[in-house]
Amino acid sequence: MQRRTGPAIAAAAALSAATLLPSLPAAAADPDAQRTVTVDLDDVVQEDYLGIGANVMPWSLMEGTTSLGYDDADWEVDVERILTLQPKVARLWFQIDWMELEKGQYDFESPEMKAVYRYLDAFEQAGTEVLLNFGWKVGERVHDWFLYPGVQKPYESAPADLDAYGRSASALLDELVNSRGYDNIDYLTFYNEPNGSWDFEGPADQKAYYAEMARKVHEQLVEDGLRDQVQIWGPEEVNAPDWTQYMADNAADVFDQYSFHLYGESYDFLGDAIDQRRSSIGDAPLNLSEMGWTNPGTSVWETGYANYIIGSANNGVHSNLVWQLNGVMTHDPAGDTNGAFNMWDSLVLGLEPTAAFYEAGLLMRYIPDHSTVLATTVSHDDIRAAAFRDADGELTVLVESKGGEAKDVTVRFEGGRVNDKFTRIAFDDSLAQPEANAILPASSGTLHAKKSAFTDRDVNDQHGFVIYTTEPAATQVAVTPTESTISGGSKVALSSDIIDGKGKVTWSVVGKGNGTIDKRGVFTAPDVTSERTVAVRATTRSGDYGVAQITVTPAPKAGVVEAPVFSLEPGLYPSVEAVTITSGTPGAEIRYTTDGSEPTADSTLYTGQIFLEPLQTTYLRAIAVAPGLEDSGITSRLYKVLDVQNAPDGYEFCQYEDGGTCAFAGEASVAFGSDGLFEYGTFTDGVECTAASFGANPNPGGDNRCFVNPEVPAEEPIVTIFNAGFESPATGGTANGPMVNGWTFSARAGIQHNNSVFNPAEDAPEGERTAYLKTDSGLGSRIDQTVVFPQGTFALTFYTANRADFGGLQEFDVFIDDELLGHYAPAGGSYEFHQTDAVTLDAGEHTISFVATTVDGDNTGFIDAVKVVEAE
C-alpha cells in the first residue's frame, strides 16, 4: 500500500548545529527582560516522580487496522517513535475478549495477545513501565457470559461475576510477568472514567461496585502470590473527585495509588483539582493518568503540556500520562474524537505526526523517570519552572515562558555547587512543523554553569518552554526520502542525517525477501506481483536509527495487465475528495473493493470518479483485467475524510478544475474557486468545471473546484464565509475547540447541536447547529475567520442567544480586524437578530472575530447564521 508523501526534512546542518550560548550572566541590555529561576538543591518537593508517559491502545496490530493495510513496515515506524520518545509509563488498554472467550478458559496465543506482546516488547526496549488497564470495551464475543444483567450498552458493561474478573486479572498477570518475563508491568488499573456514562455500566451504586471489583482483584492476587508484583491504581475518574474520596474512604487497603483525568482546564484549576484530591488521599501517590488537548499544537500559557507538567510535579503528582500516543481508531464517525488528541495518527493514514509529538514528545523524552523534584522559585509571574534530579544526580530544569516579551533567563542553584554543562532544548509552535521523519526539536546550544548559575539570552517572545539538562541530547536519524514508490527491480538512493550526534549509519532492509540495500544507501526493490511496503533502517553505531518506507509496485510485464493507478495520494483529508482509477493497458477494466477484501474479476466495476464522503474511511483496493491477459497485481489506497467545510454553505463538491463535468440534473447554482474566492453561475444539466464556463478565474493557481447547490439562492453572497451556519462538523452533540472548520475555534469555543448538553431553549435559526462561546475557570473563548472582501462598506448580521438552563450571561464583542463593530449581551434563550455597525474596507483579506468578554463564572452563548451585508 502506498503512503502519502510528506515534505522533506530540513537540512540536517540546521537541525544538528548547536549554537554556543554565553555561559555566565552579564548585564542584560534591558533590565526589564531579566528573569531568574532559583533551584534549591536541598528542598525536595517529591522524591519519586515517575515521569511523563502516554495512553496506548494496541489496536494497530489487530484486525481492525491490519485489514486497512497496516503492516510490518508501519510497525517499524511505530517502534522507532516509541524509542525516540521513551515514554516513562504507558497505560496499556486491554480487553478481556482478547484472552478469554469462555469464562475461565484463557487463550494466550490469540492474535490479539500476540499484538499485545509486540507492544510490551517495544516498551521494554524503550525502558517504559507499564500500567495495565484491565477491562475496557467488552467485545461482542464475550457478551454471552460477561455482561452485568440489564445493561443498556453491552460494550461498556461492568463484569457480572467479580470473582471471575479477579481470576482473569490474576491469570493475565501470571502469564505476562511470570511466564513471559515482562518485568516492566508494575501497575494495574481497571476500566476508564467509571463515573461517566460511556465506559462502566453496572448497578445503581457504581462507586461501591467499582471498589468491590478492585477488591476482588486484590484478594485474588494475594491468594495467587502476585500482589507484590504490581501496585493498583484507581479510580481513573474525570471531574469526579467524589469517586476518589469514596475509594480512599472504602478501599484504601486496595488502592496503592490514585488516578484522575483532566482536560483543558487552567493552570490554577489544575492546582485546585490536585488539592481537592489530596484532601481525600493524604500522602498516597496521585497520578494524572490522562491529559491532553484536541488538535494538538494549541497548547498555551493558560493551559497546556508544559504548565501541566510543572504544576503537577511541583504539587506532588506522581506521573503525567498524555492522551494519547498514536491513533488506531481509523473509523470514527463521531467527529474524530480520538484522532484529534493523537501524537501521531494511525500510520496507514500517513507518516506525519501532529504538533503534539514535538511538544509533548520533548517533555516525555527529557524529563527523567523516578526523579526527585526540587523546589523552584521564579522572579516574575510570566515564567514557570520545575527542576528534577535523577538517580544518577543529573539535573533537568524545565522553564515555561509566557509570550509577548523576549527574556534573559538566569537559572541559579542553591544548597550545593553546580558547575555542569547544560544542553538546551527549546520548543515553541514554530518548531512544530510536522514531517514524515518525526524528528524532535534538536538541541540549540550548551550553557556552562559557573558559580552555580547560567543565563539563557535566547528565550524569544513566543509562548514556549526550554529544557536545560546535564544529560546529552537524544541522537536522532533522519532519512531522505522518508517515503518513495518504485516498481519491482528498480532502485532508489537513500541518504541520512544524524541529529545531535556524529558518525555514519549502517543500512539494512527489514524482513526477508524485501529487496537489498548497499552500504551507500541504494535500495534495489524485489520483484512483486502485488504492491508491498518495505521498511529500511539507517542505524548509527550507538543503535539509534531512522526508518524509510518504500512502496514497491508490480513492474510492467508482457502478458500482464498494468496495475491500477490512483489519482489521489492516500492519507487524511479535511474535506470531500474524488478518486479516479486508471490502468496503462488500453481497454482494461478495473475492478475494486472497499471492504478490505482482495478484488477479483467479479468485484465491483469501476465506471467513474469515486467520491470520498465526510467522516468515512475508505480502503480502495483494485485490479485491472483484460481479455487474453493475466490479471494485474493489486494496488491499494486508504483515505480518511474529515468534515471540514471548504464550500459555500449549501454547496457540495462536484468536480476539480479542468477535471471534467460537474454533473447534476435540472437547474442548479454552481460555485467555482477556492480559498473563499468564488465565481457563481446558474446552469442546467451540468457544466464543465473550467474558468471559461464562469467567465473568470477567481483564484489563479489555487486548488479550484466546482461546488453545486440544487437550490438556486435568491442572491449570491457578497463575501463567502465558510461554515457561516456552523453545520460542520456534523456533530450530534458538541464539537469543542481548539479546531479549524471554516472558523478557527479557540479552546472553550465550538459547535453545538440542538440536542447538545447545553440544552438550548430554541432550535438553531438555520439548520441544526450553532457556534458557542463559553467562559469557565477564568478562561474565555473566541472564533475567527479570515475572508476576502471587495472594497466597500459592510456590516455583519447574525443571531444570538444565551444558555438558559445553567450559568450566567455570556457577553461578547464583534470585530473586523481590530475595529469593534459592537458589543452584545444576549439575555435569554430565544434567538435575537443583530446587525453590527458598519465598517469601510479595502479589497483583500479581513478577519471576522467573535470574542467572549465575560470573565467570571461558567457562561455560554450561541451564535448562528453569520452574513456580510452592504451598509451605508
PDB file of C-alpha atoms in Angstrom, residues 363-575:
ATOM      1  CA  LEU A 363       8.823  16.598  27.699  1.00  0.00           C
ATOM      2  CA  MET A 364       8.329  12.849  27.578  1.00  0.00           C
ATOM      3  CA  ARG A 365      11.878  12.239  26.377  1.00  0.00           C
ATOM      4  CA  TYR A 366      13.821  14.640  28.587  1.00  0.00           C
ATOM      5  CA  ILE A 367      12.008  14.820  31.942  1.00  0.00           C
ATOM      6  CA  PRO A 368      13.681  11.926  33.821  1.00  0.00           C
ATOM      7  CA  ASP A 369      11.880   8.974  35.346  1.00  0.00           C
ATOM      8  CA  HIS A 370      11.788   8.240  39.085  1.00  0.00           C
ATOM      9  CA  SER A 371      13.331  11.624  39.729  1.00  0.00           C
ATOM     10  CA  THR A 372      13.474  13.867  42.763  1.00  0.00           C
ATOM     11  CA  VAL A 373      11.553  17.112  42.213  1.00  0.00           C
ATOM     12  CA  LEU A 374      13.403  20.077  43.675  1.00  0.00           C
ATOM     13  CA  ALA A 375      11.795  23.279  44.897  1.00  0.00           C
ATOM     14  CA  THR A 376      11.942  26.230  42.497  1.00  0.00           C
ATOM     15  CA  THR A 377      11.063  29.898  42.794  1.00  0.00           C
ATOM     16  CA  VAL A 378      10.705  32.402  39.966  1.00  0.00           C
ATOM     17  CA  SER A 379      11.281  36.141  39.925  1.00  0.00           C
ATOM     18  CA  HIS A 380       8.307  37.047  37.711  1.00  0.00           C
ATOM     19  CA  ASP A 381       4.852  35.644  37.038  1.00  0.00           C
ATOM     20  CA  ASP A 382       5.458  35.309  33.279  1.00  0.00           C
ATOM     21  CA  ILE A 383       7.703  32.284  33.757  1.00  0.00           C
ATOM     22  CA  ARG A 384       7.143  28.944  35.497  1.00  0.00           C
ATOM     23  CA  ALA A 385       9.661  26.254  36.360  1.00  0.00           C
ATOM     24  CA  ALA A 386      10.194  22.780  37.737  1.00  0.00           C
ATOM     25  CA  ALA A 387      13.508  21.064  38.475  1.00  0.00           C
ATOM     26  CA  PHE A 388      14.364  17.359  38.530  1.00  0.00           C
ATOM     27  CA  ARG A 389      17.332  15.307  39.726  1.00  0.00           C
ATOM     28  CA  ASP A 390      17.565  11.705  38.535  1.00  0.00           C
ATOM     29  CA  ALA A 391      19.025   8.711  40.370  1.00  0.00           C
ATOM     30  CA  ASP A 392      22.494   9.448  38.944  1.00  0.00           C
ATOM     31  CA  GLY A 393      22.405  13.065  40.093  1.00  0.00           C
ATOM     32  CA  GLU A 394      21.835  14.535  36.627  1.00  0.00           C
ATOM     33  CA  LEU A 395      19.844  17.781  36.673  1.00  0.00           C
ATOM     34  CA  THR A 396      17.000  18.879  34.392  1.00  0.00           C
ATOM     35  CA  VAL A 397      15.230  22.253  34.637  1.00  0.00           C
ATOM     36  CA  LEU A 398      12.016  22.987  32.734  1.00  0.00           C
ATOM     37  CA  VAL A 399      11.146  26.662  32.227  1.00  0.00           C
ATOM     38  CA  GLU A 400       7.919  27.817  30.574  1.00  0.00           C
ATOM     39  CA  SER A 401       7.771  31.363  29.217  1.00  0.00           C
ATOM     40  CA  LYS A 402       4.666  33.414  28.555  1.00  0.00           C
ATOM     41  CA  GLY A 403       4.560  35.020  25.128  1.00  0.00           C
ATOM     42  CA  GLY A 404       4.783  38.727  24.444  1.00  0.00           C
ATOM     43  CA  GLU A 405       8.336  39.571  25.512  1.00  0.00           C
ATOM     44  CA  ALA A 406      11.791  38.128  24.890  1.00  0.00           C
ATOM     45  CA  LYS A 407      13.673  37.326  28.077  1.00  0.00           C
ATOM     46  CA  ASP A 408      17.066  36.659  29.603  1.00  0.00           C
ATOM     47  CA  VAL A 409      16.513  33.716  31.974  1.00  0.00           C
ATOM     48  CA  THR A 410      19.094  33.026  34.655  1.00  0.00           C
ATOM     49  CA  VAL A 411      18.945  29.651  36.419  1.00  0.00           C
ATOM     50  CA  ARG A 412      20.602  29.668  39.849  1.00  0.00           C
ATOM     51  CA  PHE A 413      21.248  26.695  42.129  1.00  0.00           C
ATOM     52  CA  GLU A 414      21.295  26.981  45.910  1.00  0.00           C
ATOM     53  CA  GLY A 415      22.320  24.411  48.506  1.00  0.00           C
ATOM     54  CA  GLY A 416      25.200  22.957  46.513  1.00  0.00           C
ATOM     55  CA  ARG A 417      27.784  23.666  43.863  1.00  0.00           C
ATOM     56  CA  VAL A 418      26.816  23.195  40.213  1.00  0.00           C
ATOM     57  CA  ASN A 419      29.453  23.701  37.509  1.00  0.00           C
ATOM     58  CA  ASP A 420      27.997  21.406  34.849  1.00  0.00           C
ATOM     59  CA  LYS A 421      27.293  21.973  31.185  1.00  0.00           C
ATOM     60  CA  PHE A 422      23.586  22.090  30.370  1.00  0.00           C
ATOM     61  CA  THR A 423      22.197  21.120  26.988  1.00  0.00           C
ATOM     62  CA  ARG A 424      19.458  23.490  25.848  1.00  0.00           C
ATOM     63  CA  ILE A 425      16.377  22.144  24.024  1.00  0.00           C
ATOM     64  CA  ALA A 426      13.670  24.689  23.239  1.00  0.00           C
ATOM     65  CA  PHE A 427      10.104  24.489  21.999  1.00  0.00           C
ATOM     66  CA  ASP A 428       7.607  26.932  20.571  1.00  0.00           C
ATOM     67  CA  ASP A 429       4.959  26.478  17.897  1.00  0.00           C
ATOM     68  CA  SER A 430       7.350  27.494  15.108  1.00  0.00           C
ATOM     69  CA  LEU A 431       9.355  24.310  15.801  1.00  0.00           C
ATOM     70  CA  ALA A 432       6.321  22.038  15.416  1.00  0.00           C
ATOM     71  CA  GLN A 433       6.407  21.588  11.646  1.00  0.00           C
ATOM     72  CA  PRO A 434       5.128  18.050  11.024  1.00  0.00           C
ATOM     73  CA  GLU A 435       7.173  15.996   8.578  1.00  0.00           C
ATOM     74  CA  ALA A 436       7.416  12.298   7.980  1.00  0.00           C
ATOM     75  CA  ASN A 437      10.690  11.657   9.828  1.00  0.00           C
ATOM     76  CA  ALA A 438       9.114  12.915  13.095  1.00  0.00           C
ATOM     77  CA  ILE A 439      12.335  14.389  14.459  1.00  0.00           C
ATOM     78  CA  LEU A 440      12.081  16.033  17.880  1.00  0.00           C
ATOM     79  CA  PRO A 441      13.479  19.574  18.043  1.00  0.00           C
ATOM     80  CA  ALA A 442      17.265  19.381  18.210  1.00  0.00           C
ATOM     81  CA  SER A 443      19.421  20.858  20.920  1.00  0.00           C
ATOM     82  CA  SER A 444      20.068  24.568  20.446  1.00  0.00           C
ATOM     83  CA  GLY A 445      23.185  25.187  22.463  1.00  0.00           C
ATOM     84  CA  THR A 446      25.200  24.477  25.579  1.00  0.00           C
ATOM     85  CA  LEU A 447      25.263  26.628  28.698  1.00  0.00           C
ATOM     86  CA  HIS A 448      28.049  26.169  31.255  1.00  0.00           C
ATOM     87  CA  ALA A 449      27.063  26.865  34.846  1.00  0.00           C
ATOM     88  CA  LYS A 450      29.727  28.764  36.747  1.00  0.00           C
ATOM     89  CA  LYS A 451      29.313  29.704  40.361  1.00  0.00           C
ATOM     90  CA  SER A 452      26.107  27.624  40.216  1.00  0.00           C
ATOM     91  CA  ALA A 453      24.318  29.767  37.607  1.00  0.00           C
ATOM     92  CA  PHE A 454      23.901  30.190  33.886  1.00  0.00           C
ATOM     93  CA  THR A 455      21.934  32.637  31.722  1.00  0.00           C
ATOM     94  CA  ASP A 456      19.951  31.892  28.579  1.00  0.00           C
ATOM     95  CA  ARG A 457      19.696  35.022  26.411  1.00  0.00           C
ATOM     96  CA  ASP A 458      17.684  33.370  23.624  1.00  0.00           C
ATOM     97  CA  VAL A 459      14.219  32.942  25.172  1.00  0.00           C
ATOM     98  CA  ASN A 460      12.085  34.539  22.474  1.00  0.00           C
ATOM     99  CA  ASP A 461       8.804  36.436  22.669  1.00  0.00           C
ATOM    100  CA  GLN A 462       6.652  33.399  21.823  1.00  0.00           C
ATOM    101  CA  HIS A 463       4.914  31.160  24.334  1.00  0.00           C
ATOM    102  CA  GLY A 464       7.044  28.062  24.763  1.00  0.00           C
ATOM    103  CA  PHE A 465       9.412  26.239  27.048  1.00  0.00           C
ATOM    104  CA  VAL A 466      13.081  25.385  27.379  1.00  0.00           C
ATOM    105  CA  ILE A 467      14.573  22.232  28.855  1.00  0.00           C
ATOM    106  CA  TYR A 468      18.064  22.535  30.343  1.00  0.00           C
ATOM    107  CA  THR A 469      19.644  19.177  31.146  1.00  0.00           C
ATOM    108  CA  THR A 470      23.040  17.830  32.093  1.00  0.00           C
ATOM    109  CA  GLU A 471      22.160  14.697  30.109  1.00  0.00           C
ATOM    110  CA  PRO A 472      23.257  14.615  26.434  1.00  0.00           C
ATOM    111  CA  ALA A 473      20.721  15.411  23.739  1.00  0.00           C
ATOM    112  CA  ALA A 474      18.986  12.465  22.098  1.00  0.00           C
ATOM    113  CA  THR A 475      20.619  11.291  18.885  1.00  0.00           C
ATOM    114  CA  GLN A 476      18.114  11.012  16.035  1.00  0.00           C
ATOM    115  CA  VAL A 477      18.391   9.893  12.431  1.00  0.00           C
ATOM    116  CA  ALA A 478      16.527  11.478   9.526  1.00  0.00           C
ATOM    117  CA  VAL A 479      16.221   9.524   6.278  1.00  0.00           C
ATOM    118  CA  THR A 480      15.639  11.110   2.858  1.00  0.00           C
ATOM    119  CA  PRO A 481      13.338  10.347   1.136  1.00  0.00           C
ATOM    120  CA  THR A 482      11.250   9.049   4.028  1.00  0.00           C
ATOM    121  CA  GLU A 483       8.671   7.694   1.587  1.00  0.00           C
ATOM    122  CA  SER A 484       9.053   6.666  -2.023  1.00  0.00           C
ATOM    123  CA  THR A 485       7.358   4.483  -4.624  1.00  0.00           C
ATOM    124  CA  ILE A 486       9.223   2.401  -7.188  1.00  0.00           C
ATOM    125  CA  SER A 487       8.433  -0.628  -9.314  1.00  0.00           C
ATOM    126  CA  GLY A 488       9.861  -4.092  -8.746  1.00  0.00           C
ATOM    127  CA  GLY A 489      13.537  -4.352  -9.690  1.00  0.00           C
ATOM    128  CA  SER A 490      14.049  -0.572  -9.661  1.00  0.00           C
ATOM    129  CA  LYS A 491      16.445   1.361  -7.454  1.00  0.00           C
ATOM    130  CA  VAL A 492      16.179   4.375  -5.154  1.00  0.00           C
ATOM    131  CA  ALA A 493      19.059   6.186  -3.423  1.00  0.00           C
ATOM    132  CA  LEU A 494      18.541   6.977   0.255  1.00  0.00           C
ATOM    133  CA  SER A 495      20.573   9.340   2.402  1.00  0.00           C
ATOM    134  CA  SER A 496      20.690  10.021   6.133  1.00  0.00           C
ATOM    135  CA  ASP A 497      21.464  12.828   8.548  1.00  0.00           C
ATOM    136  CA  ILE A 498      22.387  12.381  12.186  1.00  0.00           C
ATOM    137  CA  ILE A 499      20.919  14.979  14.535  1.00  0.00           C
ATOM    138  CA  ASP A 500      22.699  15.645  17.834  1.00  0.00           C
ATOM    139  CA  GLY A 501      25.283  13.014  17.038  1.00  0.00           C
ATOM    140  CA  LYS A 502      28.172  12.079  14.762  1.00  0.00           C
ATOM    141  CA  GLY A 503      29.389   9.192  12.667  1.00  0.00           C
ATOM    142  CA  LYS A 504      27.979   7.075   9.874  1.00  0.00           C
ATOM    143  CA  VAL A 505      24.983   4.822   9.518  1.00  0.00           C
ATOM    144  CA  THR A 506      24.601   1.208   8.511  1.00  0.00           C
ATOM    145  CA  TRP A 507      21.773   0.468   6.065  1.00  0.00           C
ATOM    146  CA  SER A 508      19.561  -2.602   6.378  1.00  0.00           C
ATOM    147  CA  VAL A 509      16.292  -3.898   4.931  1.00  0.00           C
ATOM    148  CA  VAL A 510      13.750  -5.185   7.440  1.00  0.00           C
ATOM    149  CA  GLY A 511      12.420  -8.674   6.664  1.00  0.00           C
ATOM    150  CA  LYS A 512      13.408 -11.381   4.227  1.00  0.00           C
ATOM    151  CA  GLY A 513      12.661 -11.151   0.515  1.00  0.00           C
ATOM    152  CA  ASN A 514      12.125  -7.395   0.691  1.00  0.00           C
ATOM    153  CA  GLY A 515      14.997  -6.329  -1.546  1.00  0.00           C
ATOM    154  CA  THR A 516      18.577  -5.296  -0.854  1.00  0.00           C
ATOM    155  CA  ILE A 517      20.493  -2.125   0.021  1.00  0.00           C
ATOM    156  CA  ASP A 518      24.181  -1.397  -0.366  1.00  0.00           C
ATOM    157  CA  LYS A 519      26.427   0.491   2.035  1.00  0.00           C
ATOM    158  CA  ARG A 520      25.842   3.740   0.135  1.00  0.00           C
ATOM    159  CA  GLY A 521      22.082   3.541   0.716  1.00  0.00           C
ATOM    160  CA  VAL A 522      20.998   2.415  -2.762  1.00  0.00           C
ATOM    161  CA  PHE A 523      17.951   0.176  -2.395  1.00  0.00           C
ATOM    162  CA  THR A 524      17.013  -2.392  -5.032  1.00  0.00           C
ATOM    163  CA  ALA A 525      13.368  -3.409  -4.931  1.00  0.00           C
ATOM    164  CA  PRO A 526      12.239  -7.031  -5.084  1.00  0.00           C
ATOM    165  CA  ASP A 527      10.083  -8.311  -7.907  1.00  0.00           C
ATOM    166  CA  VAL A 528       6.457  -8.299  -6.677  1.00  0.00           C
ATOM    167  CA  THR A 529       3.149  -9.422  -8.116  1.00  0.00           C
ATOM    168  CA  SER A 530       1.131  -7.138  -5.822  1.00  0.00           C
ATOM    169  CA  GLU A 531       2.035  -3.916  -4.089  1.00  0.00           C
ATOM    170  CA  ARG A 532       4.195  -4.179  -0.946  1.00  0.00           C
ATOM    171  CA  THR A 533       5.640  -1.668   1.529  1.00  0.00           C
ATOM    172  CA  VAL A 534       9.214  -2.252   2.726  1.00  0.00           C
ATOM    173  CA  ALA A 535      10.953  -0.680   5.730  1.00  0.00           C
ATOM    174  CA  VAL A 536      14.628   0.309   5.538  1.00  0.00           C
ATOM    175  CA  ARG A 537      16.718   1.274   8.565  1.00  0.00           C
ATOM    176  CA  ALA A 538      19.626   3.697   8.840  1.00  0.00           C
ATOM    177  CA  THR A 539      21.349   2.818  12.134  1.00  0.00           C
ATOM    178  CA  THR A 540      24.161   4.607  13.993  1.00  0.00           C
ATOM    179  CA  ARG A 541      26.869   2.803  15.950  1.00  0.00           C
ATOM    180  CA  SER A 542      25.031   3.670  19.157  1.00  0.00           C
ATOM    181  CA  GLY A 543      21.899   1.900  17.878  1.00  0.00           C
ATOM    182  CA  ASP A 544      19.748   4.950  17.144  1.00  0.00           C
ATOM    183  CA  TYR A 545      18.020   4.668  13.808  1.00  0.00           C
ATOM    184  CA  GLY A 546      15.606   6.177  11.322  1.00  0.00           C
ATOM    185  CA  VAL A 547      13.151   4.369   9.073  1.00  0.00           C
ATOM    186  CA  ALA A 548      12.240   4.881   5.423  1.00  0.00           C
ATOM    187  CA  GLN A 549       9.227   3.267   3.793  1.00  0.00           C
ATOM    188  CA  ILE A 550       9.412   2.202   0.156  1.00  0.00           C
ATOM    189  CA  THR A 551       6.287   1.111  -1.669  1.00  0.00           C
ATOM    190  CA  VAL A 552       7.098  -1.446  -4.352  1.00  0.00           C
ATOM    191  CA  THR A 553       4.568  -1.799  -7.174  1.00  0.00           C
ATOM    192  CA  PRO A 554       4.421  -4.561  -9.822  1.00  0.00           C
ATOM    193  CA  ALA A 555       6.675  -3.802 -12.777  1.00  0.00           C
ATOM    194  CA  PRO A 556       5.055  -3.915 -16.234  1.00  0.00           C
ATOM    195  CA  LYS A 557       5.373  -7.356 -17.785  1.00  0.00           C
ATOM    196  CA  ALA A 558       4.429  -8.801 -21.140  1.00  0.00           C
ATOM    197  CA  GLY A 559       1.119 -10.647 -20.982  1.00  0.00           C
ATOM    198  CA  VAL A 560       0.077  -8.997 -17.702  1.00  0.00           C
ATOM    199  CA  VAL A 561      -2.337  -6.075 -17.387  1.00  0.00           C
ATOM    200  CA  GLU A 562      -0.712  -2.977 -15.918  1.00  0.00           C
ATOM    201  CA  ALA A 563      -1.695  -2.392 -12.283  1.00  0.00           C
ATOM    202  CA  PRO A 564      -4.255   0.293 -11.400  1.00  0.00           C
ATOM    203  CA  VAL A 565      -3.056   3.803 -10.652  1.00  0.00           C
ATOM    204  CA  PHE A 566      -4.970   6.130  -8.323  1.00  0.00           C
ATOM    205  CA  SER A 567      -5.274   9.856  -8.993  1.00  0.00           C
ATOM    206  CA  LEU A 568      -5.262  10.796  -5.302  1.00  0.00           C
ATOM    207  CA  GLU A 569      -2.451  10.119  -2.840  1.00  0.00           C
ATOM    208  CA  PRO A 570      -3.595   8.150   0.232  1.00  0.00           C
ATOM    209  CA  GLY A 571      -3.931   9.772   3.610  1.00  0.00           C
ATOM    210  CA  LEU A 572      -6.043  12.055   5.749  1.00  0.00           C
ATOM    211  CA  TYR A 573      -8.057  14.792   4.028  1.00  0.00           C
ATOM    212  CA  PRO A 574     -10.030  17.577   5.696  1.00  0.00           C
ATOM    213  CA  SER A 575     -12.861  17.682   3.133  1.00  0.00           C
TER     214      SER A 575
END
